Coordinates of C-alpha atoms in Angstrom, one line a residue:
M1 CA 112.4 248.2 -80.2
R2 CA 112.4 245.4 -77.6
L3 CA 115.6 244.3 -75.9
S4 CA 115.9 241.1 -73.9
I5 CA 117.8 241.4 -70.7
A6 CA 118.0 237.7 -70.0
R7 CA 121.8 237.9 -70.0
L8 CA 121.8 240.8 -67.5
L9 CA 119.4 238.9 -65.3
T10 CA 121.6 235.8 -65.4
S11 CA 124.5 238.0 -64.4
C12 CA 122.6 238.9 -61.3
A13 CA 121.8 236.7 -58.3
L14 CA 118.8 237.2 -56.1
L15 CA 119.5 238.1 -52.5
S16 CA 116.7 237.4 -50.1
G17 CA 114.3 237.8 -53.0
A18 CA 114.6 241.6 -52.7
A19 CA 117.7 242.8 -54.6
F20 CA 120.2 241.9 -57.3
A21 CA 123.8 241.2 -56.7
L22 CA 125.3 242.6 -59.8
T23 CA 128.2 240.7 -61.4
P24 CA 130.0 243.2 -63.5
P25 CA 131.7 242.5 -66.9
T26 CA 134.9 240.5 -66.7
G27 CA 137.9 242.5 -65.7
W28 CA 135.9 245.2 -63.9
V29 CA 136.8 246.0 -60.3
Q30 CA 134.7 247.0 -57.3
A31 CA 135.3 250.6 -56.4
G32 CA 132.8 250.8 -53.5
P33 CA 129.6 249.2 -52.3
N34 CA 127.5 248.4 -55.4
F35 CA 129.9 250.4 -57.6
W36 CA 132.4 249.0 -60.2
R37 CA 134.8 250.5 -62.8
D38 CA 136.7 249.2 -65.6
T39 CA 140.5 248.9 -65.1
S40 CA 141.2 252.2 -66.9
G41 CA 138.6 254.1 -64.8
A42 CA 136.9 255.4 -67.9
C43 CA 133.6 253.7 -67.3
V44 CA 131.6 253.0 -64.1
L45 CA 128.6 250.8 -63.2
R46 CA 126.4 251.4 -60.2
E47 CA 123.6 249.3 -58.8
Q48 CA 121.0 250.9 -56.5
A49 CA 118.0 249.6 -54.6
Y50 CA 115.5 252.1 -53.3
P51 CA 112.8 251.8 -50.6
Q52 CA 110.4 253.5 -53.0
D53 CA 107.5 251.2 -54.0
F54 CA 107.7 250.4 -57.7
A55 CA 105.2 247.9 -59.1
P56 CA 106.4 245.5 -61.8
I57 CA 105.8 246.9 -65.3
Q58 CA 103.2 244.6 -66.9
S59 CA 103.3 245.6 -70.6
Q60 CA 105.3 247.3 -73.3
Q61 CA 102.8 250.1 -73.3
D62 CA 103.2 250.6 -69.6
A63 CA 107.0 250.7 -70.0
L64 CA 106.6 253.3 -72.8
S65 CA 104.3 255.4 -70.6
L66 CA 106.7 255.3 -67.7
G67 CA 109.7 255.9 -69.9
N68 CA 108.0 259.0 -71.3
K69 CA 107.3 260.3 -67.8
L70 CA 110.9 259.7 -66.7
Q71 CA 112.2 261.5 -69.8
K72 CA 110.1 264.5 -69.0
T73 CA 111.3 264.6 -65.4
L74 CA 115.0 264.2 -66.5
A75 CA 114.6 267.0 -69.1
K76 CA 113.2 269.3 -66.4
E77 CA 116.3 268.4 -64.3
G78 CA 118.6 269.6 -67.2
M79 CA 119.5 266.2 -68.7
T80 CA 119.9 266.3 -72.5
S81 CA 120.1 263.9 -75.5
L82 CA 117.4 261.8 -73.9
S83 CA 116.3 258.5 -75.4
M84 CA 114.3 255.6 -74.0
Q85 CA 113.5 252.0 -74.8
P86 CA 111.1 249.5 -73.1
V87 CA 113.0 246.3 -72.2
S88 CA 111.5 242.8 -72.0
Q89 CA 112.4 241.2 -68.7
Q90 CA 110.9 237.7 -68.7
S91 CA 107.2 238.3 -67.8
D92 CA 107.7 241.9 -66.7
W93 CA 109.1 245.0 -68.5
S94 CA 111.8 247.6 -67.6
V95 CA 112.8 250.9 -68.9
L96 CA 116.3 251.8 -70.3
L97 CA 117.0 255.5 -70.4
A98 CA 120.1 257.1 -72.0
Y99 CA 120.9 260.8 -71.4
T100 CA 123.7 263.3 -71.1
Y101 CA 124.5 264.8 -67.7
T102 CA 126.8 267.8 -67.2
Q103 CA 128.7 268.4 -64.0
S104 CA 131.4 271.1 -63.5
G105 CA 131.5 271.6 -67.3
V106 CA 132.1 268.0 -68.1
K107 CA 129.5 266.0 -70.0
Y108 CA 128.8 262.4 -69.1
Q109 CA 126.8 259.8 -71.0
I110 CA 124.5 257.8 -68.7
A111 CA 122.5 254.7 -69.4
Q112 CA 120.1 253.7 -66.7
L113 CA 117.9 250.6 -66.4
Y114 CA 114.8 251.1 -64.2
L115 CA 113.2 247.9 -63.0
S116 CA 111.0 246.5 -60.2
Q117 CA 112.6 244.0 -57.8
G118 CA 110.5 242.8 -54.9
G119 CA 108.0 245.6 -55.6
K120 CA 110.7 248.3 -55.0
L121 CA 112.6 250.5 -57.4
H122 CA 116.0 249.1 -58.6
T123 CA 118.4 250.8 -61.0
I124 CA 121.5 249.7 -62.8
S125 CA 123.4 252.7 -64.2
G126 CA 126.5 253.0 -66.4
S127 CA 128.4 256.2 -67.2
N128 CA 131.4 257.5 -69.0
A129 CA 132.7 260.9 -70.1
E130 CA 131.2 262.1 -73.4
G131 CA 133.4 261.2 -76.3
E132 CA 135.3 258.5 -74.3
A133 CA 136.8 256.1 -76.8
S134 CA 137.8 253.4 -74.4
P135 CA 136.5 249.8 -75.3
C136 CA 134.8 249.8 -71.9
V137 CA 132.0 252.0 -73.3
G138 CA 130.8 249.3 -75.7
V139 CA 131.2 246.6 -73.1
M140 CA 129.2 248.6 -70.5
R141 CA 126.4 249.5 -73.0
N142 CA 126.1 245.9 -74.2
F143 CA 126.0 244.7 -70.6
L144 CA 123.2 247.1 -69.7
K145 CA 121.3 245.9 -72.8
G146 CA 121.8 242.3 -71.8
K147 CA 124.1 241.4 -74.6

């Protein structure tokens, strides 16, 4: 299934042509550099730019291939409930992964968008404790899907 992230991209402004400046959902507060949380603290968003080369993904098939590789890597690292979707991003593609991460006995649901920005790896991640019923969960997931 293809998802358009046009709204996500319009929520971001280019800085020096190399990185996004994420504008989080309305009402979210900055909790650190490139890190936001909803007012209850139940959900967080994090934007990360890496120095690692990451060529733009040119096709849906390339996004699927990369997503499958990322799923395998995350599974080896102990992540569970993995799912992946290729995401249409104007003329390029991105990969949206969802998975469960366990830390100190607590399970967290993670949604992470992998994209190329200026030829470098860029991610936007959202997380919440598994089973969290706060409205922020839906807001965060829709934001990452570009809705």
